[in-house]
Coordinates of C-alpha atoms and ligand atoms in Angstrom, one line a residue:
X9 CA 3.8 40.3 41.3
X10 CA 4.8 37.8 38.7
X11 CA 2.7 37.6 36.0
X12 CA 3.7 34.6 34.2
X13 CA 3.1 32.2 37.6
X14 CA -0.5 34.2 37.9
X15 CA -0.8 32.9 34.1
X16 CA 0.3 28.8 35.6
X17 CA -2.0 29.4 38.7
X18 CA -5.1 30.2 36.6
X19 CA -4.2 27.4 33.8
X20 CA -4.0 25.3 36.8
X21 CA -7.8 26.1 38.2
X22 CA -9.1 25.5 34.8
X23 CA -7.4 22.3 34.3
X24 CA -9.5 20.7 37.1
X25 CA -12.7 22.6 36.4
X26 CA -15.2 20.1 35.5
X27 CA -18.4 21.8 35.5
X28 CA -20.2 24.7 34.4
X29 CA -20.5 25.9 38.3
X30 CA -17.1 25.4 38.8
X31 CA -16.0 27.2 35.6
X32 CA -17.6 30.1 37.2
X33 CA -16.7 30.3 40.5
X34 CA -12.8 30.6 38.4
X35 CA -14.1 33.5 36.8
X36 CA -15.0 34.9 39.9
X37 CA -12.4 34.4 41.2
X38 CA -9.7 36.4 38.7
X39 CA -12.3 38.8 36.7
X40 CA -15.3 39.1 39.0
X41 CA -15.4 42.9 41.3
X42 CA -12.9 42.1 43.9
X43 CA -11.4 39.2 41.5
X44 CA -7.4 38.9 41.1
X45 CA -7.7 41.0 37.8
X46 CA -9.0 44.0 39.4
X47 CA -6.5 44.0 41.9
X48 CA -3.6 44.0 39.4
X49 CA -5.0 47.0 37.8
X50 CA -5.7 49.0 41.0
X51 CA -2.6 48.3 41.7
X52 CA -1.2 49.8 38.4
X53 CA -1.3 53.6 40.2
X54 CA 0.8 52.9 42.8
X55 CA 3.7 52.2 40.2
X56 CA 6.1 54.3 39.0
X57 CA 5.2 56.3 35.9
X58 CA 7.7 54.8 33.9
X59 CA 6.6 50.9 34.3
X60 CA 2.6 51.9 34.2
X61 CA 2.7 51.4 30.2
X62 CA 4.4 48.0 30.1
X63 CA 2.5 46.4 33.2
X64 CA -0.4 47.8 32.0
X65 CA 0.0 46.3 28.9
X66 CA 0.8 42.9 30.3
X67 CA -2.3 42.9 32.9
X68 CA -4.5 43.4 29.7
X69 CA -2.8 40.6 27.6
X70 CA -3.6 38.1 30.4
X71 CA -6.5 39.6 30.6
X72 CA -7.7 38.5 27.3
X73 CA -6.2 35.0 27.5
X74 CA -8.1 34.9 30.4
X75 CA -11.7 35.4 29.0
X76 CA -10.7 33.0 25.9
X77 CA -10.0 30.5 27.9
X78 CA -13.3 30.3 29.5
X79 CA -15.1 30.8 26.4
X80 CA -13.2 28.2 25.5
X81 CA -13.7 25.9 28.3
X82 CA -17.3 27.1 28.5
X83 CA -18.1 25.6 25.5
X84 CA -16.4 22.6 25.4
X85 CA -18.6 21.5 28.6
X86 CA -21.7 22.6 26.7
X87 CA -20.9 20.0 24.7
X88 CA -19.6 17.7 26.1
X89 CA -23.1 17.6 28.3
X90 CA -20.2 18.3 31.3
X91 CA -19.9 15.9 33.8
X92 CA -22.2 17.2 36.1
X93 CA -25.0 15.0 33.8
X94 CA -22.4 11.8 35.4
X95 CA -25.9 10.4 36.9
X96 CA -27.3 10.2 34.0
X97 CA -24.3 7.3 33.1
X98 CA -26.0 4.7 32.4
X99 CA -23.0 1.0 32.9
X100 CA -25.6 -1.0 31.2
X101 CA -24.7 0.6 28.1
X102 CA -22.6 -2.0 25.2
X103 CA -18.8 -1.0 25.1
X104 CA -18.2 0.9 22.2
X105 CA -15.8 -1.9 20.1
X106 CA -12.8 -1.3 18.3
X107 CA -13.1 -2.2 14.8
X108 CA -10.4 -4.7 13.9
X109 CA -8.7 -3.6 10.3
X110 CA -8.2 -5.8 7.5
X111 CA -5.9 -7.0 4.9
X112 CA -6.5 -5.6 1.2
X113 CA -7.8 -8.6 -0.9
X114 CA -4.6 -8.4 -2.9
X115 CA -1.8 -8.2 -0.5
X116 CA -4.9 -11.6 1.2
X117 CA -3.8 -13.2 -2.6
X118 CA -0.7 -12.3 -2.3
X119 CA 0.0 -13.9 0.4
X120 CA -1.9 -17.0 -0.9
X121 CA 0.1 -17.2 -3.7
X122 CA 3.4 -16.8 -2.3
X123 CA 2.4 -19.3 0.6
X124 CA 1.6 -22.4 -1.8
X125 CA 5.0 -21.5 -3.3
X126 CA 7.3 -21.5 0.2
X127 CA 5.3 -25.0 0.1
X128 CA 7.3 -26.4 -3.0
X129 CA 10.5 -24.8 -1.0
X130 CA 10.2 -21.4 -2.9
X131 CA 11.7 -18.0 -1.3
X132 CA 10.1 -15.0 -1.1
X133 CA 12.6 -12.0 -2.7
X134 CA 11.6 -8.5 -3.6
X135 CA 13.4 -5.8 -5.7
X136 CA 13.2 -2.3 -5.9
X137 CA 9.9 -0.6 -7.5
X138 CA 12.7 2.1 -9.5
X139 CA 14.5 -0.3 -11.5
X140 CA 17.5 -0.1 -14.2
X141 CA 16.8 0.2 -17.5
X142 CA 19.8 -2.7 -17.4
X143 CA 17.7 -4.8 -14.6
X144 CA 13.8 -4.2 -16.9
X145 CA 15.0 -4.8 -20.1
X146 CA 19.0 -5.2 -21.3
X147 CA 19.5 -8.3 -18.8
X148 CA 16.1 -10.1 -20.1
X149 CA 17.6 -9.9 -23.0
X150 CA 14.9 -7.1 -24.6
X151 CA 16.3 -5.1 -27.0
X152 CA 16.6 -1.7 -27.7
X153 CA 13.8 -1.4 -30.6
X154 CA 11.9 -3.5 -28.6
X155 CA 8.4 -1.8 -27.9
X156 CA 8.0 -1.6 -24.4
X157 CA 10.7 0.1 -23.8
X158 CA 9.1 2.7 -25.0
X159 CA 8.1 5.9 -23.5
X160 CA 4.4 5.0 -23.9
X161 CA 5.0 2.0 -22.4
X162 CA 7.1 2.6 -19.8
X163 CA 8.0 5.2 -17.0
X164 CA 11.3 6.7 -16.8
X165 CA 12.3 9.0 -14.7
X166 CA 12.7 12.7 -15.6
X167 CA 16.0 13.4 -14.4
X168 CA 17.2 10.1 -13.9
X169 CA 17.6 8.8 -18.2
X170 CA 18.9 4.7 -16.7
X171 CA 16.3 4.9 -14.5
X172 CA 12.6 3.8 -14.4
X173 CA 9.3 2.7 -12.5
X174 CA 9.6 -1.0 -13.1
X175 CA 7.2 -2.3 -15.9
X176 CA 7.2 -6.0 -14.1
X177 CA 8.9 -7.9 -11.8
X178 CA 11.1 -9.9 -14.2
X179 CA 14.1 -7.6 -13.1
X180 CA 14.3 -9.0 -10.2
X181 CA 15.2 -12.3 -11.7
X182 CA 18.4 -10.4 -12.7
X183 CA 19.4 -9.2 -9.2
X184 CA 18.8 -12.6 -7.8
X185 CA 20.8 -14.7 -10.6
X186 CA 23.5 -12.2 -10.0
X187 CA 23.6 -12.3 -6.4
X188 CA 23.4 -15.9 -6.5
X189 CA 24.5 -19.2 -7.9
X190 CA 22.0 -22.2 -8.3
X191 CA 20.0 -23.8 -7.3
X192 CA 17.5 -21.3 -6.7
X193 CA 13.6 -21.1 -6.3
X194 CA 12.4 -17.8 -5.6
X195 CA 8.6 -15.7 -5.8
X196 CA 8.8 -12.3 -6.0
X197 CA 5.7 -10.0 -5.2
X198 CA 5.4 -6.9 -5.8
X199 CA 3.9 -3.6 -7.6
X200 CA 4.6 -2.8 -11.3
X201 CA 3.6 0.2 -13.7
X202 CA 2.9 1.2 -17.1
X203 CA 1.6 4.2 -18.5
X204 CA -1.8 3.1 -19.5
X205 CA -4.7 5.0 -19.6
X206 CA -7.8 3.8 -16.7
X207 CA -10.8 2.0 -17.3
X208 CA -12.3 -1.4 -15.7
X209 CA -9.2 -3.9 -16.3
X210 CA -6.2 -1.5 -16.4
X211 CA -4.6 0.9 -14.2
X212 CA -1.1 2.4 -14.9
X213 CA 0.0 0.6 -11.4
X214 CA -0.9 -3.6 -10.7
X215 CA 0.9 -6.2 -8.9
X216 CA 2.3 -9.0 -9.7
X217 CA 3.7 -12.4 -8.9
X218 CA 7.4 -13.8 -10.6
X219 CA 8.7 -16.5 -10.2
X220 CA 11.8 -18.5 -11.3
X221 CA 13.9 -22.0 -10.7
X222 CA 16.8 -23.0 -12.2
X223 CA 19.1 -25.9 -11.5
X224 CA 20.8 -29.0 -13.3
X225 CA 17.6 -30.1 -15.3
X226 CA 15.1 -28.2 -15.2
X227 CA 12.6 -29.1 -17.9
X228 CA 9.4 -27.7 -19.4
X229 CA 7.7 -30.8 -17.6
X230 CA 8.5 -29.2 -14.3
X231 CA 7.1 -25.7 -14.9
X232 CA 3.5 -27.8 -15.8
X233 CA 3.5 -29.3 -12.7
X234 CA 4.3 -26.6 -10.6
X235 CA 1.7 -24.1 -12.4
X236 CA -0.5 -26.9 -12.6
X237 CA -0.7 -27.5 -8.9
X238 CA -0.8 -23.2 -8.0
X239 CA -3.9 -23.0 -10.5
X240 CA -5.6 -26.4 -8.6
X241 CA -4.9 -24.4 -5.7
X242 CA -6.1 -21.2 -6.1
X243 CA -9.0 -22.3 -8.2
X244 CA -9.3 -25.6 -7.6
X245 CA -9.0 -29.1 -7.9
X246 CA -11.1 -29.0 -11.1
X247 CA -9.7 -26.7 -13.3
X248 CA -7.9 -27.4 -16.4
X249 CA -5.2 -25.6 -17.7
X250 CA -3.7 -24.9 -21.3
X251 CA -0.6 -24.1 -22.7
X252 CA -0.1 -21.2 -26.3
X253 CA 2.5 -20.8 -27.6
X254 CA 4.0 -17.2 -27.2
X255 CA 6.7 -15.1 -27.2
X256 CA 9.0 -13.0 -24.5
X257 CA 12.7 -12.3 -24.8
X258 CA 13.9 -13.4 -21.9
X259 CA 12.2 -17.1 -22.1
X260 CA 12.1 -20.0 -25.1
X261 CA 10.0 -21.5 -25.6
X262 CA 7.5 -19.4 -24.1
X263 CA 3.9 -19.6 -23.3
X264 CA 1.0 -18.3 -22.2
X265 CA -1.3 -19.9 -19.5
X266 CA -4.9 -20.5 -19.4
X267 CA -7.1 -22.0 -17.0
X268 CA -10.7 -23.4 -17.8
X269 CA -13.2 -20.3 -17.5
X270 CA -14.4 -20.6 -13.6
X271 CA -17.8 -19.0 -14.2
X272 CA -19.2 -21.6 -17.4
X273 CA -16.3 -24.4 -16.7
X274 CA -15.3 -23.9 -20.2
X275 CA -18.5 -23.7 -22.4
X276 CA -18.2 -20.1 -23.2
X277 CA -19.9 -17.0 -21.5
X278 CA -19.1 -13.0 -21.2
X279 CA -16.3 -13.6 -18.7
X280 CA -14.5 -15.7 -20.9
X281 CA -15.3 -13.7 -24.3
X282 CA -17.2 -17.4 -24.6
X283 CA -13.8 -19.0 -25.3
X284 CA -14.2 -20.9 -22.7
X285 CA -10.7 -20.3 -21.4
X286 CA -9.1 -17.2 -19.4
X287 CA -5.6 -15.9 -19.5
X288 CA -3.5 -16.1 -15.7
X289 CA -0.2 -15.9 -16.5
X290 CA 3.1 -15.6 -18.8
X291 CA 6.1 -18.6 -18.8
X292 CA 8.5 -20.6 -20.3
X293 CA 12.7 -21.8 -19.9
X294 CA 14.6 -19.2 -19.1
X295 CA 16.7 -18.1 -21.7
X296 CA 20.1 -18.8 -22.3
X297 CA 20.9 -14.9 -22.9
X298 CA 19.8 -14.3 -19.8
X299 CA 21.7 -17.0 -18.1
X300 CA 24.9 -15.3 -20.3
X301 CA 24.3 -12.0 -18.7
X302 CA 24.1 -12.6 -15.8
X303 CA 27.0 -15.2 -15.5
X304 CA 25.4 -18.6 -15.3
X305 CA 26.7 -21.4 -17.6
X306 CA 23.9 -22.1 -20.1
X307 CA 25.4 -25.3 -20.4
X308 CA 25.0 -27.0 -17.0
X309 CA 21.7 -24.9 -15.8
X310 CA 18.2 -24.6 -16.7
X311 CA 15.4 -23.0 -15.6
X312 CA 11.7 -21.3 -15.5
X313 CA 10.3 -18.3 -15.1
X314 CA 6.8 -17.4 -14.8
X315 CA 4.7 -13.9 -14.7
X316 CA 1.2 -13.1 -13.1
X317 CA -0.9 -10.8 -12.6
X318 CA -2.5 -10.6 -9.0
X319 CA -5.6 -8.3 -9.3
X320 CA -6.8 -10.6 -12.1
X321 CA -6.3 -13.5 -10.6
X322 CA -8.1 -11.5 -7.3
X323 CA -11.2 -10.3 -9.8
X324 CA -11.1 -13.9 -11.4
X325 CA -11.0 -15.6 -8.0
X326 CA -14.2 -13.6 -6.6
X327 CA -15.2 -12.3 -9.7
X328 CA -15.1 -8.8 -9.4
X329 CA -15.8 -6.8 -12.4
X330 CA -13.9 -3.2 -12.6
X331 CA -9.9 -3.2 -11.1
X332 CA -10.3 0.6 -10.0
X333 CA -12.5 -1.3 -6.9
X334 CA -9.1 -2.1 -5.6
X335 CA -7.4 1.1 -4.7
X336 CA -10.6 3.9 -4.4
X337 CA -10.8 2.2 -0.8
X338 CA -14.4 2.3 -0.4
X339 CA -15.1 0.2 2.9
X340 CA -18.3 -1.0 1.7
X341 CA -15.8 -3.1 -1.4
X342 CA -12.8 -3.8 1.3
X343 CA -14.7 -5.0 3.9
X344 CA -16.4 -7.8 2.0
X345 CA -12.8 -9.5 2.1
Ligands
LIG421 N1 7.4 -10.2 -17.3 C1 6.3 -10.9 -18.2 C2 5.3 -9.7 -18.1 O1 5.2 -9.0 -17.6 C3 4.9 -11.9 -17.7 C4 6.3 -13.5 -17.5 C5 7.5 -13.4 -16.8 C6 6.3 -13.9 -18.6 C7 8.5 -14.3 -16.6 C8 7.8 -15.3 -19.0 C9 8.2 -15.5 -18.1 O2 4.1 -9.7 -19.0

């Protein structure tokens, strides 16, 4: 008799079993006193001496296998209440609905911001999170001695001295300008990395949206107009904006941009540190040295650039006081968006 065939037959029989009673019938068919296994064992004495050992072993293995399969099936049937209780099926019970997933709040804010800019004619472009030192710093006119190049402020790749985890989305300016000629209007959402100690307002990874536009005759007032439209779309029509002089190596002039505090409307509260203003982004006119790096004629073209932290915008928009909430995967938090 072919042991393999018998095993296949057993597995077939077991697969068809849907009740403890049927399982017992299968058990008797194979393991009962007159069952197939008993028959096989009985046939051993009729074999040639040298065949007995091997055959006996095979029969034993089959028996053990069968015992464990039956036990497993028995457990399964008991657990699932077996189909014997079919009569108790309540067809009036409400079904089990499939829960719908949702977009992460950071993704939602990124989509909202990108939609505002695409309505104004910007294209959405992405860049790699592993960048070259050149694109992240040199191409952006950030000098070798600049503190942001320090290993305390940037993650370098251990065995690749010229590669790093981008510390901002600005390197995509260099990539896009090298790949395309003006006019250019681009927004770049994406992750950035900085070795900051984690607390309520810092993580080692966060998201930015970069924006830049290059053409003939682009003026600072174009930047102001576009950013005002952006801020009002995100935070409401009554929001006020102000530009404070600042410094970035890749823009000149540069500014930090504040909106009037959305909590106290400018009168001063704990969220804005009694200042009445909240910083939301950095911006400026693209530095002629950046144009030189990418091979643009800085006599012919001007442009502006800005960059904002998405977690910060989302925290302000929704009144969230701890950045870590975004990445703890706590559904009680995430389901609110
Ligand atoms: N890359 C700057 C930062 O991460 C923000 C910025 C972008 C400033 C573009 C000016 C122009 O802080």
